[in-house]
């Protein structure tokens, strides 16, 4: 990707984050860059092309992590580290998450990919749970439905924490994101074995 395209994407991302995707025009992005709208249109024909490029830029790290599933040791420290990395990435592209419904309706390519990612993340949680059970950290679920509900709750929190944070004017610094990562991890706590709870408490500072 050219330096000019990168500058356009970085500038657009900053404007989208501060003002919202729907409130930023191609002309505003061009003015911020000190270039003509026509020059910008040479690189991106319409605003939606910039949106699409930013979305796939954001999820490239998520896709890579899914592809590497099973290559990294699964323990609570690594799980929390992965959650924090994802949260930091989300903050960098927060406009997507604060206007997710509208964006998914607007761009079918993004919608199809997001639905695939949702399915992959669900499978990732199943793999995580099975590995934790093998290590005697996690109890067996009473039913498949119980496991599915936990996964849905964890995915739901992951998708909406940033929206709620902005809604209530919370400053998204490292300490705040660490607390959010712990809130997500705490959903696992009632299902842990005593061995699992012992290991969990070594990582999650709330204990």
Coordinates of N, CA, C and O in Angstrom, one line a residue, residues 72-179:
X72 N -0.1 -21.5 20.6 CA 0.3 -20.8 21.8 C -0.3 -21.5 23.0 O -1.4 -21.9 23.0
X73 N 0.5 -21.6 24.1 CA 0.1 -22.2 25.3 C -1.1 -21.5 25.8 O -1.2 -20.3 25.9
X74 N -2.1 -22.3 26.2 CA -3.3 -21.7 26.8 C -3.3 -21.7 28.3 O -3.2 -22.7 29.0
X75 N -3.1 -20.5 28.9 CA -3.2 -20.3 30.3 C -3.9 -18.9 30.5 O -4.1 -18.2 29.6
X76 N -4.2 -18.6 31.8 CA -5.0 -17.4 32.0 C -4.2 -16.2 31.7 O -4.8 -15.2 31.3
X77 N -2.9 -16.2 31.9 CA -2.1 -15.0 31.6 C -2.1 -14.7 30.1 O -2.3 -13.6 29.7
X78 N -2.0 -15.8 29.3 CA -2.0 -15.6 27.8 C -3.4 -15.2 27.3 O -3.6 -14.4 26.4
X79 N -4.4 -15.8 28.0 CA -5.8 -15.4 27.6 C -6.0 -14.0 27.9 O -6.6 -13.2 27.0
X80 N -5.6 -13.5 29.0 CA -5.8 -12.1 29.3 C -5.0 -11.2 28.4 O -5.5 -10.1 27.9
X81 N -3.8 -11.6 28.1 CA -3.0 -10.8 27.2 C -3.6 -10.7 25.8 O -3.6 -9.6 25.2
X82 N -4.2 -11.8 25.3 CA -4.9 -11.8 24.0 C -6.1 -10.9 24.0 O -6.4 -10.1 23.1
X83 N -6.9 -10.9 25.2 CA -8.0 -10.0 25.3 C -7.6 -8.6 25.3 O -8.2 -7.8 24.6
X84 N -6.6 -8.2 26.0 CA -6.1 -6.8 26.1 C -5.6 -6.4 24.7 O -5.9 -5.2 24.3
X85 N -4.9 -7.2 24.0 CA -4.5 -6.9 22.6 C -5.6 -6.6 21.7 O -5.6 -5.6 20.9
X86 N -6.7 -7.4 21.8 CA -7.9 -7.2 21.0 C -8.6 -5.9 21.4 O -9.0 -5.2 20.5
X87 N -8.7 -5.6 22.7 CA -9.3 -4.4 23.2 C -8.6 -3.2 22.7 O -9.2 -2.2 22.3
X88 N -7.2 -3.2 22.7 CA -6.5 -2.1 22.3 C -6.7 -1.8 20.8 O -6.8 -0.7 20.3
X89 N -6.8 -2.9 20.0 CA -7.0 -2.8 18.6 C -8.4 -2.2 18.3 O -8.6 -1.4 17.5
X90 N -9.4 -2.6 19.1 CA -10.7 -2.1 19.0 C -10.8 -0.6 19.3 O -11.5 0.1 18.6
X91 N -10.0 -0.2 20.3 CA -10.0 1.3 20.6 C -9.4 2.1 19.4 O -9.9 3.2 19.1
X92 N -8.4 1.5 18.8 CA -7.8 2.2 17.6 C -8.9 2.4 16.5 O -8.7 3.4 15.7
X93 N -9.8 1.5 16.4 CA -10.9 1.6 15.3 C -12.3 1.6 16.0 O -13.2 1.0 15.5
X94 N -12.4 2.4 17.0 CA -13.6 2.4 17.9 C -14.9 2.8 17.1 O -16.0 2.4 17.5
X95 N -14.7 3.6 16.1 CA -15.9 4.1 15.3 C -16.7 2.9 14.8 O -17.9 2.9 14.6
X96 N -16.0 1.8 14.4 CA -16.6 0.6 13.9 C -17.5 0.0 14.9 O -18.7 -0.4 14.6
X97 N -17.1 -0.1 16.2 CA -17.8 -0.7 17.2 C -18.9 0.1 17.8 O -19.9 -0.4 18.3
X98 N -18.8 1.4 17.7 CA -19.9 2.3 18.2 C -21.0 2.5 17.2 O -22.1 2.9 17.6
X99 N -20.7 2.1 16.0 CA -21.8 2.2 14.9 C -21.9 0.9 14.2 O -22.1 0.9 13.0
X100 N -21.7 -0.2 14.9 CA -21.5 -1.5 14.2 C -22.8 -1.9 13.4 O -22.7 -2.4 12.3
X101 N -24.0 -1.7 14.0 CA -25.2 -2.2 13.3 C -25.3 -1.4 12.0 O -25.6 -2.1 11.0
X102 N -25.1 -0.1 12.0 CA -25.3 0.6 10.8 C -24.2 0.2 9.7 O -24.6 0.1 8.5
X103 N -23.0 0.0 10.2 CA -21.9 -0.4 9.3 C -22.2 -1.8 8.6 O -22.0 -2.0 7.4
X104 N -22.7 -2.7 9.4 CA -23.0 -4.0 8.9 C -24.2 -4.0 7.9 O -24.2 -4.8 6.9
X105 N -25.1 -3.1 8.1 CA -26.2 -2.9 7.1 C -25.7 -2.2 5.8 O -26.2 -2.4 4.7
X106 N -24.7 -1.4 6.0 CA -24.2 -0.6 4.9 C -23.3 -1.3 3.9 O -23.4 -1.1 2.7
X107 N -22.5 -2.3 4.4 CA -21.5 -2.9 3.6 C -21.7 -4.4 3.7 O -21.4 -5.0 4.8
X108 N -22.1 -5.1 2.6 CA -22.3 -6.5 2.7 C -21.1 -7.3 2.8 O -21.0 -8.4 3.5
X109 N -20.0 -6.8 2.2 CA -18.7 -7.6 2.4 C -18.2 -7.6 3.8 O -17.8 -8.6 4.3
X110 N -18.4 -6.5 4.5 CA -18.0 -6.4 5.9 C -19.0 -7.3 6.7 O -18.5 -8.1 7.6
X111 N -20.3 -7.3 6.4 CA -21.2 -8.1 7.1 C -20.9 -9.6 7.0 O -21.0 -10.3 8.0
X112 N -20.6 -10.0 5.8 CA -20.3 -11.5 5.6 C -19.1 -11.9 6.4 O -19.0 -12.9 7.0
X113 N -18.0 -11.0 6.3 CA -16.8 -11.3 7.1 C -17.1 -11.3 8.6 O -16.6 -12.2 9.3
X114 N -17.8 -10.3 9.1 CA -18.1 -10.3 10.5 C -18.9 -11.5 11.0 O -18.6 -12.0 12.1
X115 N -19.8 -12.0 10.2 CA -20.6 -13.2 10.6 C -19.6 -14.4 10.6 O -19.8 -15.3 11.5
X116 N -18.7 -14.5 9.7 CA -17.7 -15.6 9.7 C -16.8 -15.5 10.9 O -16.5 -16.5 11.6
X117 N -16.4 -14.3 11.2 CA -15.5 -14.1 12.4 C -16.3 -14.5 13.7 O -15.7 -15.1 14.6
X118 N -17.6 -14.1 13.7 CA -18.4 -14.5 14.9 C -18.4 -16.0 15.1 O -18.2 -16.5 16.2
X119 N -18.6 -16.7 13.9 CA -18.6 -18.2 14.0 C -17.2 -18.7 14.4 O -17.1 -19.6 15.2
X120 N -16.1 -18.1 13.9 CA -14.8 -18.5 14.2 C -14.5 -18.3 15.7 O -13.8 -19.1 16.3
X121 N -14.9 -17.1 16.2 CA -14.7 -16.8 17.6 C -15.5 -17.8 18.5 O -15.0 -18.2 19.6
X122 N -16.7 -18.2 18.1 CA -17.4 -19.2 18.8 C -16.6 -20.5 18.9 O -16.5 -21.2 20.0
X123 N -16.1 -20.9 17.8 CA -15.3 -22.2 17.7 C -14.0 -22.0 18.6 O -13.6 -23.0 19.2
X124 N -13.5 -20.8 18.6 CA -12.3 -20.6 19.4 C -12.6 -20.7 20.9 O -11.8 -21.3 21.6
X125 N -13.8 -20.3 21.3 CA -14.2 -20.5 22.7 C -14.4 -22.0 23.0 O -14.0 -22.4 24.1
X126 N -14.9 -22.7 22.1 CA -15.1 -24.1 22.3 C -13.8 -24.8 22.5 O -13.6 -25.6 23.4
X127 N -12.8 -24.4 21.6 CA -11.4 -25.0 21.7 C -10.8 -24.6 23.1 O -10.2 -25.4 23.8
X128 N -11.0 -23.3 23.5 CA -10.5 -22.8 24.8 C -11.0 -23.6 25.9 O -10.3 -24.1 26.8
X129 N -12.3 -23.8 25.9 CA -13.0 -24.6 27.0 C -12.5 -26.0 27.1 O -12.2 -26.5 28.2
X130 N -12.4 -26.6 25.9 CA -11.9 -28.0 25.9 C -10.5 -28.1 26.5 O -10.1 -29.1 27.2
X131 N -9.6 -27.2 26.1 CA -8.2 -27.2 26.6 C -8.2 -26.9 28.1 O -7.4 -27.6 28.8
X132 N -9.0 -26.0 28.6 CA -9.1 -25.8 30.0 C -9.6 -27.0 30.8 O -9.1 -27.3 31.9
X133 N -10.5 -27.7 30.2 CA -11.0 -28.9 30.8 C -9.9 -30.0 30.9 O -9.8 -30.7 31.9
X134 N -9.2 -30.1 29.8 CA -8.1 -31.1 29.8 C -7.0 -30.8 30.8 O -6.4 -31.7 31.4
X135 N -6.9 -29.5 31.2 CA -5.9 -29.1 32.2 C -6.5 -29.2 33.6 O -5.9 -28.8 34.6
X136 N -7.8 -29.6 33.7 CA -8.5 -29.6 34.9 C -8.7 -28.3 35.5 O -8.7 -28.1 36.8
X137 N -8.9 -27.3 34.7 CA -9.1 -25.9 35.1 C -10.6 -25.6 35.0 O -11.1 -24.7 35.7
X138 N -11.3 -26.3 34.2 CA -12.7 -26.0 33.9 C -13.6 -27.2 34.1 O -13.2 -28.3 33.7
X139 N -14.8 -27.0 34.8 CA -15.7 -28.1 34.9 C -16.4 -28.4 33.6 O -16.4 -27.6 32.7
X140 N -17.0 -29.6 33.5 CA -17.8 -29.9 32.4 C -19.1 -29.2 32.5 O -19.7 -29.0 33.6
X141 N -19.7 -28.7 31.4 CA -21.0 -28.0 31.4 C -22.1 -28.9 31.6 O -22.1 -30.1 31.2
X142 N -23.2 -28.5 32.3 CA -24.3 -29.3 32.5 C -25.0 -29.7 31.2 O -25.6 -30.8 31.1
X143 N -24.9 -28.8 30.2 CA -25.5 -29.1 28.9 C -24.8 -28.3 27.8 O -24.0 -27.4 28.1
X144 N -25.0 -28.7 26.6 CA -24.4 -28.0 25.5 C -25.0 -26.5 25.5 O -24.3 -25.6 25.1
X145 N -26.3 -26.4 25.8 CA -26.9 -25.1 25.9 C -26.2 -24.2 26.9 O -26.0 -23.0 26.6
X146 N -25.8 -24.7 28.0 CA -25.1 -23.9 29.0 C -23.8 -23.3 28.4 O -23.5 -22.2 28.6
X147 N -23.1 -24.2 27.7 CA -21.8 -23.7 27.1 C -22.1 -22.7 26.1 O -21.4 -21.6 26.0
X148 N -23.1 -22.9 25.2 CA -23.5 -21.9 24.2 C -23.9 -20.6 24.8 O -23.5 -19.5 24.2
X149 N -24.6 -20.6 25.9 CA -25.0 -19.3 26.5 C -23.8 -18.5 27.1 O -23.8 -17.3 26.9
X150 N -22.9 -19.3 27.6 CA -21.7 -18.6 28.1 C -20.9 -18.0 27.0 O -20.4 -16.8 27.1
X151 N -20.8 -18.7 25.9 CA -20.1 -18.2 24.7 C -20.8 -16.9 24.2 O -20.1 -15.9 23.9
X152 N -22.1 -17.0 24.1 CA -22.9 -15.8 23.6 C -22.7 -14.6 24.5 O -22.5 -13.5 24.0
X153 N -22.7 -14.9 25.8 CA -22.5 -13.8 26.8 C -21.1 -13.1 26.6 O -20.9 -11.9 26.7
X154 N -20.1 -14.0 26.5 CA -18.7 -13.5 26.4 C -18.5 -12.8 25.0 O -17.9 -11.7 25.0
X155 N -19.1 -13.3 24.0 CA -19.0 -12.6 22.7 C -19.8 -11.3 22.7 O -19.3 -10.2 22.2
X156 N -20.9 -11.3 23.4 CA -21.7 -10.1 23.5 C -21.0 -9.0 24.3 O -21.0 -7.8 23.8
X157 N -20.3 -9.3 25.4 CA -19.5 -8.4 26.1 C -18.4 -7.8 25.3 O -18.1 -6.6 25.2
X158 N -17.7 -8.7 24.5 CA -16.6 -8.3 23.7 C -17.0 -7.3 22.6 O -16.2 -6.4 22.3
X159 N -18.2 -7.5 22.1 CA -18.7 -6.6 21.0 C -19.2 -5.3 21.5 O -19.2 -4.3 20.7
X160 N -19.6 -5.2 22.8 CA -20.3 -4.0 23.2 C -19.6 -3.2 24.3 O -20.0 -2.1 24.7
X161 N -18.5 -3.7 24.9 CA -17.9 -3.0 26.0 C -17.4 -1.6 25.6 O -17.5 -0.7 26.4
X162 N -16.9 -1.5 24.4 CA -16.4 -0.2 24.0 C -17.5 0.8 23.8 O -17.4 2.0 24.1
X163 N -18.6 0.4 23.3 CA -19.8 1.2 23.1 C -20.3 1.7 24.4 O -20.5 2.9 24.6
X164 N -20.4 0.8 25.4 CA -20.8 1.3 26.8 C -19.8 2.2 27.4 O -20.2 3.1 28.1
X165 N -18.5 2.0 27.1 CA -17.5 2.8 27.7 C -17.6 4.2 27.2 O -17.5 5.2 28.0
X166 N -17.8 4.4 25.9 CA -18.0 5.7 25.4 C -19.3 6.4 25.8 O -19.4 7.6 26.1
X167 N -20.4 5.6 25.9 CA -21.7 6.1 26.3 C -21.6 6.7 27.7 O -22.2 7.7 27.9
X168 N -20.8 6.1 28.6 CA -20.7 6.6 29.9 C -19.4 7.4 30.2 O -19.0 7.6 31.3
X169 N -18.8 7.9 29.1 CA -17.6 8.7 29.1 C -16.5 8.2 30.0 O -15.8 8.9 30.7
X170 N -16.2 6.9 29.9 CA -15.1 6.3 30.6 C -13.8 6.5 29.8 O -13.8 6.3 28.6
X171 N -12.8 6.9 30.5 CA -11.5 7.0 29.8 C -10.9 5.7 29.5 O -10.7 4.9 30.4
X172 N -10.6 5.4 28.3 CA -10.1 4.0 27.9 C -8.6 3.9 28.0 O -7.9 3.8 27.0
X173 N -8.1 4.1 29.2 CA -6.6 3.9 29.4 C -6.3 2.5 29.7 O -7.2 1.6 29.7
X174 N -5.0 2.2 30.0 CA -4.6 0.8 30.2 C -5.3 0.2 31.4 O -5.7 -1.0 31.4
X175 N -5.4 0.9 32.5 CA -6.0 0.4 33.7 C -7.5 0.1 33.5 O -8.0 -1.0 33.9
X176 N -8.2 0.9 32.7 CA -9.6 0.7 32.5 C -9.8 -0.6 31.6 O -10.6 -1.4 31.9
X177 N -8.9 -0.7 30.6 CA -9.0 -1.9 29.7 C -8.7 -3.1 30.4 O -9.2 -4.2 30.2
X178 N -7.7 -3.1 31.4 CA -7.4 -4.2 32.2 C -8.6 -4.7 33.0 O -8.9 -5.9 33.1
X179 N -9.3 -3.7 33.6 CA -10.5 -4.0 34.3 C -11.6 -4.7 33.4 O -12.3 -5.6 33.8

